[in-house]
XYZ file of C-alpha atoms in Angstrom:
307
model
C -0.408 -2.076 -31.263
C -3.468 -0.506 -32.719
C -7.067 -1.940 -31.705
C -7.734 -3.879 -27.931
C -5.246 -6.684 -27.289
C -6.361 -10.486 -28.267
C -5.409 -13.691 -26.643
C -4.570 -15.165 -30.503
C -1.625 -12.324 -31.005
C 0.240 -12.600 -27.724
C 3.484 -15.245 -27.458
C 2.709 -18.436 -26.224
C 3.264 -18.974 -22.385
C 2.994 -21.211 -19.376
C 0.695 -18.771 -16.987
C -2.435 -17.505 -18.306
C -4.243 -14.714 -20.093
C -7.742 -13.740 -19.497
C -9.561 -11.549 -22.012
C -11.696 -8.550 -21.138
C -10.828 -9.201 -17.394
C -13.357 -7.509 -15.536
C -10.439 -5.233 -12.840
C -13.415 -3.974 -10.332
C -12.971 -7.427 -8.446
C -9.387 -6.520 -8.279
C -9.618 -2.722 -7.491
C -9.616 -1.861 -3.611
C -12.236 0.541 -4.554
C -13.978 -1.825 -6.207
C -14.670 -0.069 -9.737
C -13.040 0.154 -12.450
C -13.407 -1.132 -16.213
C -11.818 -4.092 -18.096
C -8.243 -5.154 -19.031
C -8.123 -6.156 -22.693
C -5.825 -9.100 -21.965
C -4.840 -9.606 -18.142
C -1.568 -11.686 -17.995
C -0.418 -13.609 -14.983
C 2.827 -15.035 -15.995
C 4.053 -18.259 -14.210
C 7.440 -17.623 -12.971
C 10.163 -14.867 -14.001
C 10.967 -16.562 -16.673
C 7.746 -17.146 -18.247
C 8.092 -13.008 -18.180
C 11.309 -12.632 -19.056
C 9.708 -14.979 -21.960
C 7.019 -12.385 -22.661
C 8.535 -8.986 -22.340
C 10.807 -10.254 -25.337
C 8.334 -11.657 -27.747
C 5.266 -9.693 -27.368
C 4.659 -8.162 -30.111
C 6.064 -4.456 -31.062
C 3.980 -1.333 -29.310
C 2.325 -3.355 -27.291
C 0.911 -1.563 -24.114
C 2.328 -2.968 -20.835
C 0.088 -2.103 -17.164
C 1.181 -3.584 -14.497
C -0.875 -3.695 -11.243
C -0.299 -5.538 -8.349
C -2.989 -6.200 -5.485
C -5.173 -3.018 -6.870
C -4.436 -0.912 -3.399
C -2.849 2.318 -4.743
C -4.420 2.339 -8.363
C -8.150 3.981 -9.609
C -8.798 1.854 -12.962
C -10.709 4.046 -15.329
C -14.475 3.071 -15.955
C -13.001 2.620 -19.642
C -10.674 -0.244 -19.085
C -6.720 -0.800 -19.548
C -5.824 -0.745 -23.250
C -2.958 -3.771 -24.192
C -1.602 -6.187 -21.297
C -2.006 -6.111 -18.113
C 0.242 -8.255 -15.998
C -0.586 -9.480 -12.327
C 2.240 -11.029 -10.734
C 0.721 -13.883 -8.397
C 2.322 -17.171 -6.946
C 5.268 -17.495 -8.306
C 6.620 -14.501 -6.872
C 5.614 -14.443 -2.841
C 8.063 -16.669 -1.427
C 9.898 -14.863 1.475
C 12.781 -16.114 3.265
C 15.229 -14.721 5.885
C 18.792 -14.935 5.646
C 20.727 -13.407 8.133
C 19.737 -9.648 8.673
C 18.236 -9.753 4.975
C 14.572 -10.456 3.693
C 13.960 -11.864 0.491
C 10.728 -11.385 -1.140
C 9.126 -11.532 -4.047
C 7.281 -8.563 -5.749
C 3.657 -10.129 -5.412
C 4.477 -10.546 -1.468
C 2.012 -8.324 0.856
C 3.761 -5.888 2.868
C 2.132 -7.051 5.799
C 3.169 -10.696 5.373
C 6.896 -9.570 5.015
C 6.520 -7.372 7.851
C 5.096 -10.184 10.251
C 8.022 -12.888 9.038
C 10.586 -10.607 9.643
C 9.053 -10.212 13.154
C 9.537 -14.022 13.487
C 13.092 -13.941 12.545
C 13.451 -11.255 15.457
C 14.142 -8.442 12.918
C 13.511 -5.416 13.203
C 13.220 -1.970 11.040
C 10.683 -3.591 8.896
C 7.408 -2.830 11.102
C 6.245 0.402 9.023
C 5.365 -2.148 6.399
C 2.121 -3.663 8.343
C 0.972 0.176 7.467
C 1.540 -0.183 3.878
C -1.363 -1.562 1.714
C 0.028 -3.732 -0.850
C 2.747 -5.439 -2.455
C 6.193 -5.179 -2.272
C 6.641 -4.251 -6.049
C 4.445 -1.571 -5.705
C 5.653 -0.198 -2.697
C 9.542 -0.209 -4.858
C 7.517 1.299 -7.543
C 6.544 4.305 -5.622
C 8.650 4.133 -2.316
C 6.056 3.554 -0.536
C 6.192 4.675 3.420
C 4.578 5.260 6.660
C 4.834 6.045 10.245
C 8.713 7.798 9.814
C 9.948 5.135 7.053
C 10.045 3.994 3.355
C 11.541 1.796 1.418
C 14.680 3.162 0.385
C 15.507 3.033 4.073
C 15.815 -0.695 4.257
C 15.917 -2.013 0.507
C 19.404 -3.560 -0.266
C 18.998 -4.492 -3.875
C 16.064 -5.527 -6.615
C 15.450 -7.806 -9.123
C 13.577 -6.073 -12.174
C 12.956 -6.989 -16.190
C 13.708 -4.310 -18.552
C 11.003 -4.211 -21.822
C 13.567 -5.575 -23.912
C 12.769 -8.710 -21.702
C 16.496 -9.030 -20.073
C 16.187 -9.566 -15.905
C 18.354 -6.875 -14.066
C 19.835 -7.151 -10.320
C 19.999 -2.903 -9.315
C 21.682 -1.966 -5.844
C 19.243 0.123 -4.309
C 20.564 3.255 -5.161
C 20.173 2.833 -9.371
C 16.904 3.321 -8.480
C 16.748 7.101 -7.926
C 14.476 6.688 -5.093
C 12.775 10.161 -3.265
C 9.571 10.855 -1.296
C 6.867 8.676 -2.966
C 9.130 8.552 -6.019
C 11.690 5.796 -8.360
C 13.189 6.878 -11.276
C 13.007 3.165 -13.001
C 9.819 3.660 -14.479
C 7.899 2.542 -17.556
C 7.911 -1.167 -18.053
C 10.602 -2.008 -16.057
C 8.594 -4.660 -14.009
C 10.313 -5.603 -10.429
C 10.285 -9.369 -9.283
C 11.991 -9.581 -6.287
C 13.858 -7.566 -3.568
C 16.506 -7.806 -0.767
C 15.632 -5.705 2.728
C 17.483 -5.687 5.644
C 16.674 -5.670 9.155
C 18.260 -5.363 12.531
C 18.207 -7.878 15.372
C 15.577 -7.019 17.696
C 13.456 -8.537 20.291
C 10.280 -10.808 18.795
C 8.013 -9.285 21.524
C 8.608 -5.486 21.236
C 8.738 -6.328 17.253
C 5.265 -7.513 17.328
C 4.172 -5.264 20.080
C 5.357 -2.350 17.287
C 3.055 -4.041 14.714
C 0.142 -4.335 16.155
C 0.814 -0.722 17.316
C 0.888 0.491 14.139
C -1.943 -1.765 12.684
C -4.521 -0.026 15.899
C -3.571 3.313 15.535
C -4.079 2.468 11.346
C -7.716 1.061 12.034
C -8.349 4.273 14.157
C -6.984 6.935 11.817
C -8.180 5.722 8.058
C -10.935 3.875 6.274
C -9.640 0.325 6.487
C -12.988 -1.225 6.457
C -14.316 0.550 3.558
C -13.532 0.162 -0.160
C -11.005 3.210 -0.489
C -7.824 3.184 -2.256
C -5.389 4.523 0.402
C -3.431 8.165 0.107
C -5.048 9.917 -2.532
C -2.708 12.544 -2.496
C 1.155 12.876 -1.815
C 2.310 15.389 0.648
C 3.829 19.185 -0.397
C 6.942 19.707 1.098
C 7.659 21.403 3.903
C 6.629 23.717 5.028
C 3.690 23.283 3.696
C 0.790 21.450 5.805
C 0.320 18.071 5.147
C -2.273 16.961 2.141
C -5.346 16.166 4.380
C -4.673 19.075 6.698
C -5.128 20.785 3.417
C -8.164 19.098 2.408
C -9.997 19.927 5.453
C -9.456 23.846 5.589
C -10.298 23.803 2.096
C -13.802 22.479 3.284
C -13.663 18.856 1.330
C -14.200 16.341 4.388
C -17.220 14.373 3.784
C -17.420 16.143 0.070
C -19.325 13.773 -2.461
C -19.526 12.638 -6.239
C -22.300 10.119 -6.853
C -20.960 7.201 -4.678
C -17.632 8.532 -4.225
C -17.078 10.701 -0.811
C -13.645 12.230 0.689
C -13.330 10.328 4.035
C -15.392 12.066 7.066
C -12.093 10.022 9.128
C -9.146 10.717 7.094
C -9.659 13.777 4.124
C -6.928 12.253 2.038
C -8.933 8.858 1.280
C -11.272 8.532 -1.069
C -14.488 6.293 -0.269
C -16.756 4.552 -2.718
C -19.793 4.159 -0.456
C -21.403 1.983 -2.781
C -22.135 1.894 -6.964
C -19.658 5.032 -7.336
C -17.373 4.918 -10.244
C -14.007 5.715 -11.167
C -15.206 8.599 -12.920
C -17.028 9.326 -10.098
C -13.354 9.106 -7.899
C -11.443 10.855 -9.959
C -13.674 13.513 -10.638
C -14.371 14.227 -6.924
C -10.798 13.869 -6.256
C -9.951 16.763 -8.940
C -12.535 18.935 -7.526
C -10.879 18.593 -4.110
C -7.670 19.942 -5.625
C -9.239 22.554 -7.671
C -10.634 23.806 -4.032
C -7.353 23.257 -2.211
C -5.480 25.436 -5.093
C -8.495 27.953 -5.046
C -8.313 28.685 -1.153
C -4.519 27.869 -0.518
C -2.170 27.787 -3.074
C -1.301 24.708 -3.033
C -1.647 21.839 -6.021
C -1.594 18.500 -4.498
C -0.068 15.759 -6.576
C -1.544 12.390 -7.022
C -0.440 9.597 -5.250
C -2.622 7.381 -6.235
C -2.190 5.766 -9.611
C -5.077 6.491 -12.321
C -4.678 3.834 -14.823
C -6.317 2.873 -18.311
C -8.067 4.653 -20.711
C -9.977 8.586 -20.891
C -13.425 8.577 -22.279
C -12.049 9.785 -24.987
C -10.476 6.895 -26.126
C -10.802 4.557 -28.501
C -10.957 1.194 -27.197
């Protein structure tokens, strides 16, 4: 669809869109340029609704809470959809969590700690939402998501809804195969009875020794960088003998805590990010070897552009 996105062109629907939505209040880094049309559909089928009646080559973004993503200064070309209330309601049904895609990780973590299951605990170390976390098998502390997902709910472009065993997905280290604008909705996990007190005991574990080890109380975006396989050392280990701890752009600084996060001390902007984040792997590859991948998600348009 050539030229930004307009309100006037989309399909009629019962959420809402928002025009030039400014994404910087969204970000966890807090920068970050404009969606053309921001789209926050009501319900699945108010999606299922859009994904078949937008209009042809329109661009689909979707972003969840803004934890793992750098927006580009330049904004997000087409529709961006935010999946809000009607898809956080988690329940517990035997040994199995069921959540929608705009739940927090850390909310599904903490009710499957009151149903006195266990197995889910890495996920009070996982910034986010569950549909993100699917997206990109999202981990921490010796476990992912492919370890305890049963089965998802997802819409395909065409705008059909799809119910995928966990193992259509293709899942590897911060990896899914269903990509593009297949757009999850809700999942099954499953737990294992455990005891409430060592369940919460393990979460709160995991949320000190979290506080102590990264950034949590600054604007940062989490992982910057995935991990090379073994045997390689891990990113940040990598980062630091290449010199980059405390390493600046403008307002953007690698983490004096944790060398794989990425800071924005104040007024630094995505170019400012990303930039200082591809220096850090032009150093790494310089004095190692080694070519870190993102983790992070850079979304939205180059300068280059045309908006």
């Amino acid at each position: 669809m050539s030229g930004p996105a307009t309100h006037a062109a989309l399909p009629d629907v019962r959420g809402t869109y928002r025009q030039g939505a400014d994404l910087s209040r969204t970000t966890w880094f807090g920068t970050g340029g404009r969606a053309d049309v921001l789209f926050r559909p009501a319900d699945e089928d108010d999606l299922l609704h859009f994904m078949a009646t937008r209009p042809a080559g329109l661009a689909i973004t979707v972003l969840g809470v803004g934890s793992n993503v750098l927006v580009r200064d330049h904004g997000i070309a087409g529709v961006t959809i935010r999946l809000g209330r009607g898809f956080t309601d988690i329940t517990v049904k035997g040994h199995d969590v069921h959540a929608g895609a705009a739940a927090l990780d850390g909310h599904v973590a903490r009710q499957a700690a009151a149903a006195g299951l266990t197995g889910l605990e890495f996920l009070a170390g996982v910034p986010g939402t569950l549909g993100g976390a699917i997206a990109m098998n999202a981990g921490a502390y010796g476990r992912e998501i492919a370890d305890v997902l049963v089965r998802v709910r997802a819409v395909a472009p065409d705008g059909t809804a799809h119910d995928l065993d966990a193992g259509d997905l293709g899942h590897a280290y911060r990896h899914c195969e269903l990509t593009g604008e297949w757009i999850f909705t809700s999942c099954v996990l499953r737990g294992e009875p455990g005891e409430k007190p060592e369940i919460e005991a393990r979460i709160r574990e995991i949320q000190d020794r979290r506080a102590l080890t990264q950034p949590t109380k600054e604007r940062t975006g989490g992982s910057t960088f995935r991990n090379p396989a073994p045997p390689q050392a891990r990113a940040w280990e990598l980062i630091d003998r290449a010199g980059c701890r405390g390493l600046r752009r403008g307002g953007a600084m690698v983490s004096e805590q944790h060398c794989n996060f990425l800071v924005n001390t104040g007024g630094a902007s995505a170019t400012d990010l990303e930039t200082l984040a591809e220096d850090v792997r032009r150093r790494v590859w310089a004095s190692q070897g080694v070519c870190l991948e993102w983790e992070i998600r850079c979304l939205g348009r180059l300068a280059g552009d045309a908006p």
